[in-house]
mmCIF file of C-alpha atoms in Angstrom:
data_model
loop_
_atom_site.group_PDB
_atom_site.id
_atom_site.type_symbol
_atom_site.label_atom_id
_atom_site.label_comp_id
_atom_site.label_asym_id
_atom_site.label_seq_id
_atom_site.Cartn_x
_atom_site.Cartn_y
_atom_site.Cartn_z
ATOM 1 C CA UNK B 1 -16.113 12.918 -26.156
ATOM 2 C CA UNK B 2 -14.190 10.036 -25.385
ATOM 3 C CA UNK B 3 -13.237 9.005 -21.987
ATOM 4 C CA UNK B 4 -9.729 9.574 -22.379
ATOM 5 C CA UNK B 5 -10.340 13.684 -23.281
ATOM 6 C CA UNK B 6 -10.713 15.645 -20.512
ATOM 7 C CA UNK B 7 -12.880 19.051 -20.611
ATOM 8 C CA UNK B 8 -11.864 22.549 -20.164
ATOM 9 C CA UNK B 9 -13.294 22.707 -16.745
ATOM 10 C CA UNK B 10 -13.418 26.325 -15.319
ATOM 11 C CA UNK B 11 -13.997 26.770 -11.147
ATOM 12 C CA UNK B 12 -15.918 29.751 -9.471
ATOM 13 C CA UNK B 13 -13.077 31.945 -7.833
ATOM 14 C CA UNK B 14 -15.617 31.100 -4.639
ATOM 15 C CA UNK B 15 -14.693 27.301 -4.571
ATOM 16 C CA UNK B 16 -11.073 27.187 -5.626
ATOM 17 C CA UNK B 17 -9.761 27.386 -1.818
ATOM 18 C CA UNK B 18 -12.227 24.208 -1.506
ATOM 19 C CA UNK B 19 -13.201 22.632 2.068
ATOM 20 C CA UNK B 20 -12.259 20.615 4.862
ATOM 21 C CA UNK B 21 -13.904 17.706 5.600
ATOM 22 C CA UNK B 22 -13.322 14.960 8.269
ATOM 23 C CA UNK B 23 -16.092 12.394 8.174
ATOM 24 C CA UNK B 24 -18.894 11.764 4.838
ATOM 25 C CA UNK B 25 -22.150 10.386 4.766
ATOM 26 C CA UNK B 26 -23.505 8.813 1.797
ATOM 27 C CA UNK B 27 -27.839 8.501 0.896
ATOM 28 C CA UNK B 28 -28.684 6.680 -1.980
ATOM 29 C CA UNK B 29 -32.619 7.556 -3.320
ATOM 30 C CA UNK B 30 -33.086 5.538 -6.029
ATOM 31 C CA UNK B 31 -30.684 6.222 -8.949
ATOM 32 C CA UNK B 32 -29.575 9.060 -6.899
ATOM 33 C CA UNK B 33 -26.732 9.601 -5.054
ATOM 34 C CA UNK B 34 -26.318 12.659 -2.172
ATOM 35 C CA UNK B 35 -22.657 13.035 -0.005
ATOM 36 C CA UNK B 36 -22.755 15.087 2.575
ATOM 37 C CA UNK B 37 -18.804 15.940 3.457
ATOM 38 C CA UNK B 38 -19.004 16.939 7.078
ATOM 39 C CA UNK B 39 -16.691 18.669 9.351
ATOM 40 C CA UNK B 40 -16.815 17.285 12.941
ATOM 41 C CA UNK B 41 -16.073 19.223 16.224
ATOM 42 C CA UNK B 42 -13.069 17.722 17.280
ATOM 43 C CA UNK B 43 -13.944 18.940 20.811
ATOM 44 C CA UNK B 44 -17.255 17.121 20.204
ATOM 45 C CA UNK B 45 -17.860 15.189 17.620
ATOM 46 C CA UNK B 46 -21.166 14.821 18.008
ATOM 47 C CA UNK B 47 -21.233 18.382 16.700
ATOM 48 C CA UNK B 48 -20.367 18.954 12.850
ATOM 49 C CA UNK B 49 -21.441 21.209 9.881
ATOM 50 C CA UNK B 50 -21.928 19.766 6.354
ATOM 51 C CA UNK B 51 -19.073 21.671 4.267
ATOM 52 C CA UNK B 52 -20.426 20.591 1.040
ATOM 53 C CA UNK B 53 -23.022 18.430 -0.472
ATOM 54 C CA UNK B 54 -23.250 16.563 -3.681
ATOM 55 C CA UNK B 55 -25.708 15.265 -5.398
ATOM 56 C CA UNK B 56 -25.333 12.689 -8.208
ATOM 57 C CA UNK B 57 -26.567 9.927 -10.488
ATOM 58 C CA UNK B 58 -25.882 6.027 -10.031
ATOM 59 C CA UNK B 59 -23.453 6.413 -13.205
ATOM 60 C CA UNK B 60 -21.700 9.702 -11.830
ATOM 61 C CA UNK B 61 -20.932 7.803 -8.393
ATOM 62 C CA UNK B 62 -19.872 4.816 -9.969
ATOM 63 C CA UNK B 63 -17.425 6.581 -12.150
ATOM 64 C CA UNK B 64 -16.232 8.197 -8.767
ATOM 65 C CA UNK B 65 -15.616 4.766 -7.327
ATOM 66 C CA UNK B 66 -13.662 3.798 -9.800
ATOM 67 C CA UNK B 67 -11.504 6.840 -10.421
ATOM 68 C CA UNK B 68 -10.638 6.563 -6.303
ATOM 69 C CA UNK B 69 -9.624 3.081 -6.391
ATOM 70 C CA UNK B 70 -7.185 4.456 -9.110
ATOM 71 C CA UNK B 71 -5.574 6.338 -6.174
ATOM 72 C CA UNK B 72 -2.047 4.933 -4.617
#
């Protein structure tokens, strides 16, 4: 596939409301890449639950990167 098709991507009735984050945190192990999206207690924000966490390879993040930077 080149990069200029996109797939027929299908989402789980469970994650298309999505999640609200307010703060990440990024781990890199190895080639590996984890973000943790985090919600912080805005009455405490040393207080905060992890809304979602994804875990990807070197290539995947970098392909992120680049596809953000695209943003205006």
């Amino acid at each position: 596939m080149s990069e200029s098709e996109e797939p027929d991507l299908v989402a789980p009735a469970e994650l298309l409301g999505g999640v609200w984050a307010n703060d990440v945190y990024v781990y890199r192990d190895g080639d590996e890449v984890t973000i943790d999206f985090v919600r912080l207690n805005p009455r405490n924000p040393t207080e905060g639950i992890v809304v979602a966490r994804v875990a990807g390879s070197h290539w995947c993040i970098l392909k992120l990167k680049q596809r953000l930077g695209e943003i205006e």
